[in-house]
């Protein structure tokens, strides 16, 4: 018997029977969605409708999962609904655009999944839409050649399409992996450069603060010296003015007395 599990449910809490059935049906829907389906396929739409009803019942049950697990369940069910709605569109361009807005699940549904099945389905759908868009462009540009190639593909059968889809999926996965590695490397380089720039700016600011503090201290010292010298100059100026005033008074007095004595000693000649 296959054991089912879900991220977020602790080992001490036994999942309810409703939740176990929900996980089994969700895994079955993900398996059907990953397969190549025809236009007459009806099971997935019916199963997704049943999943919605079971999800509503899970929210109302007493032994309902944690809010994080319920959010993940809702995310996966919404992804399957959006996938069905995108497949009903007529244009490959509209399908590709609708698939861009789909959000797959973040955690595996069952224990033996290395990658969440909804993420794998999302990548397969992207690759399929890309192939349909390419076929549409080739068929529009080269009608005669395109029709012969289409007939040849139809004669070769489904295994060729499946191998092509697998190769495209592998190429898409490798491309995404390379992009993620490059993005991670760029983020590390950016964080390293940001750290170096921050440390350099911190050192420059520290040096500027030290220089500014020294300038302020020097300005205070110069102000105190200037104040002292101004007071000394003011005192010196006052002393010089006093001595000059007394000297002038003495000279005037001496001149006046000398004049009187001169007049007394030398009377006016007759």
mmCIF file of C-alpha atoms in Angstrom:
data_model
loop_
_atom_site.group_PDB
_atom_site.id
_atom_site.type_symbol
_atom_site.label_atom_id
_atom_site.label_comp_id
_atom_site.label_asym_id
_atom_site.label_seq_id
_atom_site.Cartn_x
_atom_site.Cartn_y
_atom_site.Cartn_z
ATOM 1 C CA UNK A 1 0.000 0.000 0.000
ATOM 2 C CA UNK A 2 1.269 3.446 -0.924
ATOM 3 C CA UNK A 3 1.791 5.730 2.074
ATOM 4 C CA UNK A 4 0.581 9.304 1.663
ATOM 5 C CA UNK A 5 1.792 12.320 3.607
ATOM 6 C CA UNK A 6 1.666 16.069 3.481
ATOM 7 C CA UNK A 7 4.084 18.737 4.683
ATOM 8 C CA UNK A 8 2.923 20.542 7.815
ATOM 9 C CA UNK A 9 1.101 17.590 9.489
ATOM 10 C CA UNK A 10 3.003 16.440 12.555
ATOM 11 C CA UNK A 11 3.615 12.771 13.283
ATOM 12 C CA UNK A 12 1.705 12.920 16.543
ATOM 13 C CA UNK A 13 -1.581 13.917 14.858
ATOM 14 C CA UNK A 14 -3.286 11.220 12.804
ATOM 15 C CA UNK A 15 -4.823 12.549 9.592
ATOM 16 C CA UNK A 16 -8.546 12.086 9.344
ATOM 17 C CA UNK A 17 -10.058 9.677 6.845
ATOM 18 C CA UNK A 18 -11.454 12.613 4.868
ATOM 19 C CA UNK A 19 -8.008 14.128 4.562
ATOM 20 C CA UNK A 20 -6.486 10.793 3.500
ATOM 21 C CA UNK A 21 -9.106 10.405 0.768
ATOM 22 C CA UNK A 22 -8.506 14.010 -0.281
ATOM 23 C CA UNK A 23 -4.740 13.404 -0.599
ATOM 24 C CA UNK A 24 -5.327 10.214 -2.607
ATOM 25 C CA UNK A 25 -7.708 11.961 -4.998
ATOM 26 C CA UNK A 26 -5.361 14.970 -5.281
ATOM 27 C CA UNK A 27 -2.456 12.683 -6.152
ATOM 28 C CA UNK A 28 -4.628 10.919 -8.748
ATOM 29 C CA UNK A 29 -5.586 14.265 -10.304
ATOM 30 C CA UNK A 30 -1.937 15.312 -10.479
ATOM 31 C CA UNK A 31 -1.083 12.001 -12.151
ATOM 32 C CA UNK A 32 -3.847 12.447 -14.757
ATOM 33 C CA UNK A 33 -2.823 16.054 -15.372
ATOM 34 C CA UNK A 34 0.748 14.959 -16.091
ATOM 35 C CA UNK A 35 -0.430 12.546 -18.799
ATOM 36 C CA UNK A 36 -1.256 13.434 -22.394
ATOM 37 C CA UNK A 37 -5.055 13.693 -22.465
ATOM 38 C CA UNK A 38 -7.467 13.769 -25.327
ATOM 39 C CA UNK A 39 -10.430 16.073 -25.849
ATOM 40 C CA UNK A 40 -12.834 13.379 -24.602
ATOM 41 C CA UNK A 41 -11.085 13.068 -21.254
ATOM 42 C CA UNK A 42 -13.624 13.901 -18.549
ATOM 43 C CA UNK A 43 -12.183 12.366 -15.369
ATOM 44 C CA UNK A 44 -9.919 15.241 -14.397
ATOM 45 C CA UNK A 45 -12.699 17.832 -14.432
ATOM 46 C CA UNK A 46 -14.971 15.574 -12.366
ATOM 47 C CA UNK A 47 -12.192 14.755 -9.904
ATOM 48 C CA UNK A 48 -11.299 18.437 -9.460
ATOM 49 C CA UNK A 49 -14.951 19.203 -8.703
ATOM 50 C CA UNK A 50 -14.917 16.463 -6.082
ATOM 51 C CA UNK A 51 -11.682 17.891 -4.662
ATOM 52 C CA UNK A 52 -13.371 21.284 -4.196
ATOM 53 C CA UNK A 53 -16.225 19.673 -2.264
ATOM 54 C CA UNK A 54 -13.819 17.679 -0.089
ATOM 55 C CA UNK A 55 -11.756 20.800 0.563
ATOM 56 C CA UNK A 56 -14.846 22.644 1.803
ATOM 57 C CA UNK A 57 -15.647 19.685 4.060
ATOM 58 C CA UNK A 58 -12.072 19.670 5.368
ATOM 59 C CA UNK A 59 -12.351 23.327 6.379
ATOM 60 C CA UNK A 60 -15.536 22.584 8.331
ATOM 61 C CA UNK A 61 -14.379 19.346 9.975
ATOM 62 C CA UNK A 62 -13.285 19.223 13.601
ATOM 63 C CA UNK A 63 -10.010 17.436 12.828
ATOM 64 C CA UNK A 64 -9.057 19.856 10.079
ATOM 65 C CA UNK A 65 -5.370 20.327 9.168
ATOM 66 C CA UNK A 66 -3.300 23.346 10.108
ATOM 67 C CA UNK A 67 -3.898 26.629 8.239
ATOM 68 C CA UNK A 68 -0.600 26.215 6.340
ATOM 69 C CA UNK A 69 -1.628 22.771 5.062
ATOM 70 C CA UNK A 70 -5.090 24.019 4.090
ATOM 71 C CA UNK A 71 -3.473 26.891 2.197
ATOM 72 C CA UNK A 72 -1.277 24.412 0.291
ATOM 73 C CA UNK A 73 -4.310 22.232 -0.506
ATOM 74 C CA UNK A 74 -6.194 25.273 -1.801
ATOM 75 C CA UNK A 75 -3.197 26.306 -3.899
ATOM 76 C CA UNK A 76 -3.024 22.908 -5.599
ATOM 77 C CA UNK A 77 -6.762 22.717 -6.246
ATOM 78 C CA UNK A 78 -6.760 26.231 -7.701
ATOM 79 C CA UNK A 79 -3.844 25.244 -9.914
ATOM 80 C CA UNK A 80 -5.745 22.256 -11.301
ATOM 81 C CA UNK A 81 -8.828 24.420 -11.893
ATOM 82 C CA UNK A 82 -6.757 27.021 -13.695
ATOM 83 C CA UNK A 83 -5.098 24.294 -15.760
ATOM 84 C CA UNK A 84 -8.480 23.018 -16.931
ATOM 85 C CA UNK A 85 -9.666 26.524 -17.792
ATOM 86 C CA UNK A 86 -6.451 27.195 -19.737
ATOM 87 C CA UNK A 87 -6.876 23.997 -21.752
ATOM 88 C CA UNK A 88 -10.322 25.149 -22.878
ATOM 89 C CA UNK A 89 -8.843 28.176 -24.629
ATOM 90 C CA UNK A 90 -8.559 27.957 -28.399
ATOM 91 C CA UNK A 91 -5.362 29.875 -29.140
ATOM 92 C CA UNK A 92 -1.941 28.477 -28.089
ATOM 93 C CA UNK A 93 -0.861 32.004 -27.239
ATOM 94 C CA UNK A 94 -3.796 32.417 -24.847
ATOM 95 C CA UNK A 95 -3.005 29.031 -23.296
ATOM 96 C CA UNK A 96 0.635 30.000 -22.767
ATOM 97 C CA UNK A 97 -0.372 33.331 -21.240
ATOM 98 C CA UNK A 98 -2.898 31.678 -18.927
ATOM 99 C CA UNK A 99 -0.296 29.122 -17.812
ATOM 100 C CA UNK A 100 2.098 31.914 -16.879
ATOM 101 C CA UNK A 101 -0.316 33.039 -14.137
ATOM 102 C CA UNK A 102 -0.787 29.562 -12.641
ATOM 103 C CA UNK A 103 0.820 28.969 -9.235
ATOM 104 C CA UNK A 104 1.759 25.311 -8.583
ATOM 105 C CA UNK A 105 2.074 23.762 -5.157
ATOM 106 C CA UNK A 106 5.192 24.238 -3.068
ATOM 107 C CA UNK A 107 5.363 20.876 -1.261
ATOM 108 C CA UNK A 108 5.065 17.261 -2.486
ATOM 109 C CA UNK A 109 1.701 15.573 -2.084
ATOM 110 C CA UNK A 110 3.046 12.077 -1.428
ATOM 111 C CA UNK A 111 6.255 10.938 0.217
ATOM 112 C CA UNK A 112 8.049 9.496 -2.825
ATOM 113 C CA UNK A 113 7.878 12.743 -4.837
ATOM 114 C CA UNK A 114 11.225 14.506 -5.266
ATOM 115 C CA UNK A 115 9.509 17.553 -6.764
ATOM 116 C CA UNK A 116 5.895 18.698 -6.295
ATOM 117 C CA UNK A 117 3.776 17.077 -9.000
ATOM 118 C CA UNK A 118 1.955 20.326 -9.757
ATOM 119 C CA UNK A 119 5.293 22.016 -10.509
ATOM 120 C CA UNK A 120 6.173 19.189 -12.922
ATOM 121 C CA UNK A 121 2.760 19.509 -14.572
ATOM 122 C CA UNK A 122 3.264 23.267 -14.831
ATOM 123 C CA UNK A 123 6.586 22.805 -16.640
ATOM 124 C CA UNK A 124 5.109 20.154 -18.951
ATOM 125 C CA UNK A 125 2.221 22.455 -19.811
ATOM 126 C CA UNK A 126 4.589 25.336 -20.549
ATOM 127 C CA UNK A 127 6.653 23.112 -22.844
ATOM 128 C CA UNK A 128 3.511 21.840 -24.593
ATOM 129 C CA UNK A 129 2.186 25.371 -25.136
ATOM 130 C CA UNK A 130 5.581 26.457 -26.452
ATOM 131 C CA UNK A 131 5.555 23.553 -28.911
ATOM 132 C CA UNK A 132 2.032 24.403 -30.059
ATOM 133 C CA UNK A 133 2.995 28.040 -30.601
ATOM 134 C CA UNK A 134 6.055 26.972 -32.591
ATOM 135 C CA UNK A 135 3.979 24.582 -34.716
ATOM 136 C CA UNK A 136 1.427 27.327 -35.326
ATOM 137 C CA UNK A 137 4.121 29.771 -36.446
ATOM 138 C CA UNK A 138 5.749 27.171 -38.714
ATOM 139 C CA UNK A 139 2.401 26.191 -40.159
ATOM 140 C CA UNK A 140 1.572 29.864 -40.905
ATOM 141 C CA UNK A 141 4.921 30.646 -42.544
ATOM 142 C CA UNK A 142 5.422 27.402 -44.522
ATOM 143 C CA UNK A 143 2.030 25.983 -45.298
ATOM 144 C CA UNK A 144 3.086 23.314 -47.804
ATOM 145 C CA UNK A 145 6.107 22.138 -45.902
ATOM 146 C CA UNK A 146 4.264 22.365 -42.625
ATOM 147 C CA UNK A 147 1.424 20.155 -43.848
ATOM 148 C CA UNK A 148 3.848 17.464 -45.040
ATOM 149 C CA UNK A 149 5.712 17.564 -41.705
ATOM 150 C CA UNK A 150 2.402 17.310 -39.853
ATOM 151 C CA UNK A 151 1.409 14.261 -41.881
ATOM 152 C CA UNK A 152 4.795 12.691 -41.204
ATOM 153 C CA UNK A 153 4.417 13.311 -37.478
ATOM 154 C CA UNK A 154 0.935 11.815 -37.483
ATOM 155 C CA UNK A 155 2.245 8.715 -39.245
ATOM 156 C CA UNK A 156 5.039 8.269 -36.729
ATOM 157 C CA UNK A 157 2.535 8.158 -33.873
ATOM 158 C CA UNK A 158 2.452 9.207 -30.240
ATOM 159 C CA UNK A 159 5.811 7.888 -28.979
ATOM 160 C CA UNK A 160 7.681 10.535 -30.988
ATOM 161 C CA UNK A 161 5.519 13.290 -29.427
ATOM 162 C CA UNK A 162 6.101 11.857 -25.996
ATOM 163 C CA UNK A 163 9.870 11.723 -26.535
ATOM 164 C CA UNK A 164 9.792 15.282 -27.867
ATOM 165 C CA UNK A 165 7.777 16.478 -24.869
ATOM 166 C CA UNK A 166 10.199 14.728 -22.508
ATOM 167 C CA UNK A 167 13.181 16.310 -24.261
ATOM 168 C CA UNK A 168 11.545 19.753 -24.156
ATOM 169 C CA UNK A 169 10.689 19.283 -20.480
ATOM 170 C CA UNK A 170 14.274 18.285 -19.702
ATOM 171 C CA UNK A 171 15.557 21.300 -21.619
ATOM 172 C CA UNK A 172 13.174 23.608 -19.751
ATOM 173 C CA UNK A 173 14.178 22.114 -16.399
ATOM 174 C CA UNK A 174 17.869 22.484 -17.237
ATOM 175 C CA UNK A 175 17.298 26.052 -18.386
ATOM 176 C CA UNK A 176 15.478 26.926 -15.155
ATOM 177 C CA UNK A 177 18.212 25.233 -13.128
ATOM 178 C CA UNK A 178 20.901 27.244 -14.907
ATOM 179 C CA UNK A 179 18.920 30.444 -14.394
ATOM 180 C CA UNK A 180 18.526 29.702 -10.691
ATOM 181 C CA UNK A 181 22.259 29.026 -10.303
ATOM 182 C CA UNK A 182 23.153 32.208 -12.178
ATOM 183 C CA UNK A 183 20.652 34.189 -10.122
ATOM 184 C CA UNK A 184 22.027 32.754 -6.871
ATOM 185 C CA UNK A 185 25.592 33.584 -7.949
ATOM 186 C CA UNK A 186 24.578 37.122 -8.923
ATOM 187 C CA UNK A 187 22.811 37.588 -5.589
ATOM 188 C CA UNK A 188 25.915 36.406 -3.695
ATOM 189 C CA UNK A 189 28.129 38.777 -5.673
ATOM 190 C CA UNK A 190 25.676 41.596 -5.107
ATOM 191 C CA UNK A 191 25.547 40.896 -1.364
ATOM 192 C CA UNK A 192 29.378 40.758 -1.229
ATOM 193 C CA UNK A 193 29.708 44.047 -3.102
ATOM 194 C CA UNK A 194 27.037 45.635 -0.953
ATOM 195 C CA UNK A 195 28.848 44.523 2.197
ATOM 196 C CA UNK A 196 32.161 45.923 0.941
ATOM 197 C CA UNK A 197 30.533 49.206 -0.079
ATOM 198 C CA UNK A 198 28.817 49.460 3.294
ATOM 199 C CA UNK A 199 32.071 48.866 5.182
ATOM 200 C CA UNK A 200 33.913 51.387 2.996
ATOM 201 C CA UNK A 201 31.183 53.987 3.492
ATOM 202 C CA UNK A 202 31.219 53.303 7.240
ATOM 203 C CA UNK A 203 34.979 53.862 7.400
ATOM 204 C CA UNK A 204 34.724 57.063 5.374
ATOM 205 C CA UNK A 205 31.943 58.392 7.599
ATOM 206 C CA UNK A 206 33.965 57.501 10.702
ATOM 207 C CA UNK A 207 37.006 59.347 9.368
ATOM 208 C CA UNK A 208 34.878 62.359 8.442
ATOM 209 C CA UNK A 209 33.388 62.428 11.940
ATOM 210 C CA UNK A 210 36.848 62.331 13.485
ATOM 211 C CA UNK A 211 38.070 65.132 11.215
ATOM 212 C CA UNK A 212 34.989 67.193 12.001
ATOM 213 C CA UNK A 213 35.459 66.683 15.756
ATOM 214 C CA UNK A 214 39.090 67.784 15.525
ATOM 215 C CA UNK A 215 38.091 70.839 13.492
ATOM 216 C CA UNK A 216 35.457 71.764 16.092
ATOM 217 C CA UNK A 217 37.950 71.411 18.939
ATOM 218 C CA UNK A 218 40.504 73.492 17.065
ATOM 219 C CA UNK A 219 37.890 76.152 16.345
ATOM 220 C CA UNK A 220 36.945 76.281 20.041
ATOM 221 C CA UNK A 221 40.596 76.669 21.027
ATOM 222 C CA UNK A 222 41.139 79.413 18.467
ATOM 223 C CA UNK A 223 38.030 81.215 19.689
ATOM 224 C CA UNK A 224 39.262 81.117 23.297
ATOM 225 C CA UNK A 225 42.694 82.417 22.261
ATOM 226 C CA UNK A 226 41.138 85.188 20.202
ATOM 227 C CA UNK A 227 38.924 86.183 23.110
ATOM 228 C CA UNK A 228 41.913 86.345 25.486
ATOM 229 C CA UNK A 229 44.004 88.383 23.071
ATOM 230 C CA UNK A 230 41.097 90.763 22.496
ATOM 231 C CA UNK A 231 40.757 91.400 26.233
ATOM 232 C CA UNK A 232 44.500 92.019 26.567
ATOM 233 C CA UNK A 233 44.466 94.388 23.612
ATOM 234 C CA UNK A 234 41.539 96.289 25.094
ATOM 235 C CA UNK A 235 43.334 96.684 28.420
ATOM 236 C CA UNK A 236 46.513 97.796 26.712
ATOM 237 C CA UNK A 237 44.613 100.342 24.644
ATOM 238 C CA UNK A 238 42.992 101.801 27.748
ATOM 239 C CA UNK A 239 46.356 102.112 29.505
ATOM 240 C CA UNK A 240 47.956 103.833 26.502
ATOM 241 C CA UNK A 241 45.135 106.364 26.284
ATOM 242 C CA UNK A 242 45.453 107.242 30.007
ATOM 243 C CA UNK A 243 49.204 107.867 29.832
ATOM 244 C CA UNK A 244 48.840 109.990 26.709
ATOM 245 C CA UNK A 245 46.135 112.107 28.322
ATOM 246 C CA UNK A 246 48.220 112.769 31.434
ATOM 247 C CA UNK A 247 51.230 113.624 29.314
ATOM 248 C CA UNK A 248 49.260 116.167 27.307
ATOM 249 C CA UNK A 249 47.877 117.739 30.477
ATOM 250 C CA UNK A 250 51.372 118.081 31.913
ATOM 251 C CA UNK A 251 52.693 119.633 28.710
ATOM 252 C CA UNK A 252 49.834 122.161 28.561
ATOM 253 C CA UNK A 253 50.284 123.051 32.218
ATOM 254 C CA UNK A 254 54.019 123.487 31.824
ATOM 255 C CA UNK A 255 53.507 125.686 28.754
ATOM 256 C CA UNK A 256 51.011 127.861 30.596
ATOM 257 C CA UNK A 257 53.259 128.345 33.640
ATOM 258 C CA UNK A 258 56.273 129.034 31.460
ATOM 259 C CA UNK A 259 54.371 131.737 29.607
ATOM 260 C CA UNK A 260 53.328 133.446 32.835
ATOM 261 C CA UNK A 261 56.868 133.364 34.181
ATOM 262 C CA UNK A 262 58.222 134.764 30.955
ATOM 263 C CA UNK A 263 55.798 137.665 31.099
ATOM 264 C CA UNK A 264 56.683 138.370 34.716
ATOM 265 C CA UNK A 265 60.411 138.201 34.216
ATOM 266 C CA UNK A 266 60.506 140.217 31.029
ATOM 267 C CA UNK A 267 58.113 143.114 31.343
ATOM 268 C CA UNK A 268 56.885 144.978 28.347
ATOM 269 C CA UNK A 269 59.441 147.419 26.930
ATOM 270 C CA UNK A 270 58.491 151.035 26.878
#
